[in-house]
Amino acid sequence: QATVNAFLLTSPQQTWFQLQRASSSDAKDTAAVVCAPPAAARAELAVGMPKAQRATIRVPATGQYFLHLGYCGPRQLDRLTASASFVNPTRDGRLVEHLPVEQAMLPHVYSAAALVYASLLLVWVAECWRRKERFEAWHLSIPALVLLKVAASGHAARYYASLSTTGRPSPAG
């Protein structure tokens, strides 16, 4: 039975892996690097099974990790489909976050952007109302564009909030 190995590499391990792979000229050396790099954690998945295989890799310590998939079977794979999801639980095991740390603040950033754009829209409308005797038709284009930015930022905030809580985008997103 052929297997695909999933490895979590720390940043120094990732650097080592890239250097070793680049310097390996022999196929045997390359296979050793690809099939068994030093890793913080690893999991094995059987290839060719009728049902999808799942693996859960527990992160041993807080830090930045790289996911590496290595296949070293007797024949070449035609296709390998994989997906990874991040789950960051609290110390008591409750689920907090599905987004990687680089994206965890995106729901808040886009929500803040929507509020800023909405505030600008209100200021513009108030200013147009204050100067209504000099109001021209083209003045409507600016609030229309800002309203589009409010909608786009709100949609992005909803999208990333759904990814954060469920790991999947919402059906409406």
mmCIF file of C-alpha atoms in Angstrom:
data_model
loop_
_atom_site.group_PDB
_atom_site.id
_atom_site.type_symbol
_atom_site.label_atom_id
_atom_site.label_comp_id
_atom_site.label_asym_id
_atom_site.label_seq_id
_atom_site.Cartn_x
_atom_site.Cartn_y
_atom_site.Cartn_z
ATOM 1 C CA GLN A 1 0.000 0.000 0.000
ATOM 2 C CA ALA A 2 1.461 3.338 -1.093
ATOM 3 C CA THR A 3 1.212 6.271 1.284
ATOM 4 C CA VAL A 4 1.391 10.035 1.198
ATOM 5 C CA ASN A 5 3.182 11.530 4.161
ATOM 6 C CA ALA A 6 2.094 14.872 5.557
ATOM 7 C CA PHE A 7 4.809 16.733 7.448
ATOM 8 C CA LEU A 8 4.675 19.903 9.511
ATOM 9 C CA LEU A 9 7.999 21.663 9.137
ATOM 10 C CA THR A 10 9.242 24.492 11.308
ATOM 11 C CA SER A 11 10.938 27.428 9.603
ATOM 12 C CA PRO A 12 14.499 26.050 10.079
ATOM 13 C CA GLN A 13 13.338 22.615 8.885
ATOM 14 C CA GLN A 14 11.745 24.218 5.816
ATOM 15 C CA THR A 15 15.013 26.016 5.040
ATOM 16 C CA TRP A 16 16.961 22.759 5.452
ATOM 17 C CA PHE A 17 14.475 20.947 3.227
ATOM 18 C CA GLN A 18 14.764 23.529 0.446
ATOM 19 C CA LEU A 19 18.568 23.549 0.594
ATOM 20 C CA GLN A 20 18.812 19.742 0.602
ATOM 21 C CA ARG A 21 16.348 19.372 -2.243
ATOM 22 C CA ALA A 22 18.151 21.978 -4.329
ATOM 23 C CA SER A 23 21.555 20.372 -3.726
ATOM 24 C CA SER A 24 20.451 16.749 -4.307
ATOM 25 C CA SER A 25 21.495 15.607 -7.756
ATOM 26 C CA ASP A 26 20.891 11.891 -7.203
ATOM 27 C CA ALA A 27 17.288 10.574 -7.372
ATOM 28 C CA LYS A 28 17.950 8.427 -4.295
ATOM 29 C CA ASP A 29 19.090 11.463 -2.273
ATOM 30 C CA THR A 30 16.086 13.470 -3.485
ATOM 31 C CA ALA A 31 13.708 10.664 -2.465
ATOM 32 C CA ALA A 32 15.232 10.535 1.016
ATOM 33 C CA VAL A 33 14.766 14.280 1.448
ATOM 34 C CA VAL A 34 11.196 14.299 0.079
ATOM 35 C CA CYS A 35 10.025 11.129 1.846
ATOM 36 C CA ALA A 36 11.466 11.698 5.302
ATOM 37 C CA PRO A 37 12.497 15.266 6.079
ATOM 38 C CA PRO A 38 13.048 16.180 9.717
ATOM 39 C CA ALA A 39 9.641 17.385 10.878
ATOM 40 C CA ALA A 40 7.876 18.665 13.969
ATOM 41 C CA ALA A 41 4.951 16.314 13.275
ATOM 42 C CA ARG A 42 3.897 13.829 10.610
ATOM 43 C CA ALA A 43 0.938 11.720 9.481
ATOM 44 C CA GLU A 44 0.474 8.940 6.903
ATOM 45 C CA LEU A 45 -2.403 8.690 4.429
ATOM 46 C CA ALA A 46 -3.104 5.621 2.288
ATOM 47 C CA VAL A 47 -3.221 6.252 -1.473
ATOM 48 C CA GLY A 48 -5.829 4.711 -3.742
ATOM 49 C CA MET A 49 -8.542 4.252 -1.144
ATOM 50 C CA PRO A 50 -12.126 4.700 -2.387
ATOM 51 C CA LYS A 51 -12.976 7.103 0.442
ATOM 52 C CA ALA A 52 -11.146 10.305 1.261
ATOM 53 C CA GLN A 53 -8.478 9.944 3.909
ATOM 54 C CA ARG A 54 -8.196 12.359 6.820
ATOM 55 C CA ALA A 55 -5.345 13.109 9.117
ATOM 56 C CA THR A 56 -5.184 15.363 12.116
ATOM 57 C CA ILE A 57 -1.785 16.696 13.016
ATOM 58 C CA ARG A 58 -1.487 18.221 16.446
ATOM 59 C CA VAL A 59 0.929 21.113 16.524
ATOM 60 C CA PRO A 60 3.508 20.389 19.229
ATOM 61 C CA ALA A 61 4.290 24.014 20.088
ATOM 62 C CA THR A 62 3.228 27.499 19.082
ATOM 63 C CA GLY A 63 5.051 28.759 16.006
ATOM 64 C CA GLN A 64 5.055 29.012 12.232
ATOM 65 C CA TYR A 65 4.770 25.705 10.368
ATOM 66 C CA PHE A 66 4.833 24.667 6.721
ATOM 67 C CA LEU A 67 2.766 21.767 5.410
ATOM 68 C CA HIS A 68 4.736 19.402 3.165
ATOM 69 C CA LEU A 69 3.225 16.417 1.351
ATOM 70 C CA GLY A 70 5.627 13.693 0.283
ATOM 71 C CA TYR A 71 4.801 10.685 -1.884
ATOM 72 C CA CYS A 72 7.346 7.939 -2.320
ATOM 73 C CA GLY A 73 5.341 5.089 -3.787
ATOM 74 C CA PRO A 74 6.384 2.540 -6.385
ATOM 75 C CA ARG A 75 4.558 4.316 -9.207
ATOM 76 C CA GLN A 76 3.904 7.919 -10.112
ATOM 77 C CA LEU A 77 0.645 9.475 -8.964
ATOM 78 C CA ASP A 78 -1.697 10.776 -11.639
ATOM 79 C CA ARG A 79 -3.392 13.195 -9.298
ATOM 80 C CA LEU A 80 -3.386 14.109 -5.657
ATOM 81 C CA THR A 81 -6.020 16.406 -4.241
ATOM 82 C CA ALA A 82 -5.500 17.766 -0.770
ATOM 83 C CA SER A 83 -6.923 20.464 1.412
ATOM 84 C CA ALA A 84 -5.752 21.816 4.728
ATOM 85 C CA SER A 85 -7.741 23.618 7.365
ATOM 86 C CA PHE A 86 -6.417 25.376 10.404
ATOM 87 C CA VAL A 87 -8.111 25.017 13.756
ATOM 88 C CA ASN A 88 -6.712 27.010 16.636
ATOM 89 C CA PRO A 89 -8.339 25.813 19.879
ATOM 90 C CA THR A 90 -8.002 27.441 23.267
ATOM 91 C CA ARG A 91 -6.254 25.684 26.153
ATOM 92 C CA ASP A 92 -9.545 24.143 27.285
ATOM 93 C CA GLY A 93 -10.151 22.709 23.787
ATOM 94 C CA ARG A 94 -12.924 25.023 22.584
ATOM 95 C CA LEU A 95 -12.698 26.028 18.939
ATOM 96 C CA VAL A 96 -11.704 29.629 18.434
ATOM 97 C CA GLU A 97 -10.322 30.145 14.947
ATOM 98 C CA HIS A 98 -10.149 28.373 11.596
ATOM 99 C CA LEU A 99 -8.079 31.012 9.821
ATOM 100 C CA PRO A 100 -4.297 30.988 9.877
ATOM 101 C CA VAL A 101 -2.726 33.641 12.058
ATOM 102 C CA GLU A 102 -1.965 35.910 9.064
ATOM 103 C CA GLN A 103 -5.696 36.124 8.241
ATOM 104 C CA ALA A 104 -7.236 35.986 11.720
ATOM 105 C CA MET A 105 -7.750 39.774 11.906
ATOM 106 C CA LEU A 106 -9.331 40.120 8.447
ATOM 107 C CA PRO A 107 -12.969 40.042 9.649
ATOM 108 C CA HIS A 108 -12.186 42.927 12.027
ATOM 109 C CA VAL A 109 -10.163 44.846 9.426
ATOM 110 C CA TYR A 110 -12.922 44.640 6.817
ATOM 111 C CA SER A 111 -15.595 45.519 9.404
ATOM 112 C CA ALA A 112 -13.587 48.585 10.422
ATOM 113 C CA ALA A 113 -13.148 49.539 6.760
ATOM 114 C CA ALA A 114 -16.915 49.260 6.213
ATOM 115 C CA LEU A 115 -17.514 51.531 9.227
ATOM 116 C CA VAL A 116 -14.993 54.093 7.968
ATOM 117 C CA TYR A 117 -16.585 54.105 4.501
ATOM 118 C CA ALA A 118 -20.081 54.390 6.033
ATOM 119 C CA SER A 119 -18.871 57.339 8.141
ATOM 120 C CA LEU A 120 -17.431 59.020 5.056
ATOM 121 C CA LEU A 121 -20.729 58.449 3.282
ATOM 122 C CA LEU A 122 -22.673 60.091 6.115
ATOM 123 C CA VAL A 123 -20.284 63.053 6.200
ATOM 124 C CA TRP A 124 -20.629 63.487 2.427
ATOM 125 C CA VAL A 125 -24.436 63.310 2.547
ATOM 126 C CA ALA A 126 -24.522 65.808 5.444
ATOM 127 C CA GLU A 127 -22.209 68.159 3.551
ATOM 128 C CA CYS A 128 -24.345 67.901 0.400
ATOM 129 C CA TRP A 129 -27.459 68.611 2.488
ATOM 130 C CA ARG A 130 -25.783 71.607 4.068
ATOM 131 C CA ARG A 131 -24.889 72.988 0.632
ATOM 132 C CA LYS A 132 -28.038 71.826 -1.150
ATOM 133 C CA GLU A 133 -28.463 75.102 -3.030
ATOM 134 C CA ARG A 134 -25.209 74.368 -4.911
ATOM 135 C CA PHE A 135 -25.854 70.628 -5.303
ATOM 136 C CA GLU A 136 -25.201 69.173 -8.760
ATOM 137 C CA ALA A 137 -26.079 65.789 -10.236
ATOM 138 C CA TRP A 138 -22.474 64.570 -10.376
ATOM 139 C CA HIS A 139 -22.333 64.856 -6.573
ATOM 140 C CA LEU A 140 -24.398 61.634 -6.477
ATOM 141 C CA SER A 141 -21.560 59.628 -8.051
ATOM 142 C CA ILE A 142 -19.307 59.976 -5.005
ATOM 143 C CA PRO A 143 -21.788 58.532 -2.460
ATOM 144 C CA ALA A 144 -22.655 55.778 -4.937
ATOM 145 C CA LEU A 145 -18.984 54.766 -5.153
ATOM 146 C CA VAL A 146 -18.542 54.961 -1.378
ATOM 147 C CA LEU A 147 -21.707 52.876 -0.921
ATOM 148 C CA LEU A 148 -20.159 50.229 -3.188
ATOM 149 C CA LYS A 149 -17.055 50.251 -0.968
ATOM 150 C CA VAL A 150 -19.260 49.830 2.130
ATOM 151 C CA ALA A 151 -20.971 46.836 0.488
ATOM 152 C CA ALA A 152 -17.676 45.280 -0.673
ATOM 153 C CA SER A 153 -16.034 45.695 2.738
ATOM 154 C CA GLY A 154 -19.111 44.323 4.503
ATOM 155 C CA HIS A 155 -19.200 41.325 2.162
ATOM 156 C CA ALA A 156 -15.496 40.624 2.751
ATOM 157 C CA ALA A 157 -16.009 40.912 6.524
ATOM 158 C CA ARG A 158 -18.898 38.402 6.386
ATOM 159 C CA TYR A 159 -16.863 36.051 4.164
ATOM 160 C CA TYR A 160 -13.825 35.996 6.473
ATOM 161 C CA ALA A 161 -15.993 35.832 9.612
ATOM 162 C CA SER A 162 -17.686 32.728 8.197
ATOM 163 C CA LEU A 163 -14.311 31.179 7.338
ATOM 164 C CA SER A 164 -13.124 32.016 10.835
ATOM 165 C CA THR A 165 -16.006 30.369 12.659
ATOM 166 C CA THR A 166 -16.818 27.389 10.412
ATOM 167 C CA GLY A 167 -13.773 26.872 8.192
ATOM 168 C CA ARG A 168 -15.998 27.286 5.111
ATOM 169 C CA PRO A 169 -17.368 30.390 3.371
ATOM 170 C CA SER A 170 -21.017 31.079 4.056
ATOM 171 C CA PRO A 171 -23.533 30.158 1.323
ATOM 172 C CA ALA A 172 -24.421 33.840 0.974
ATOM 173 C CA GLY A 173 -20.721 34.815 0.798
#
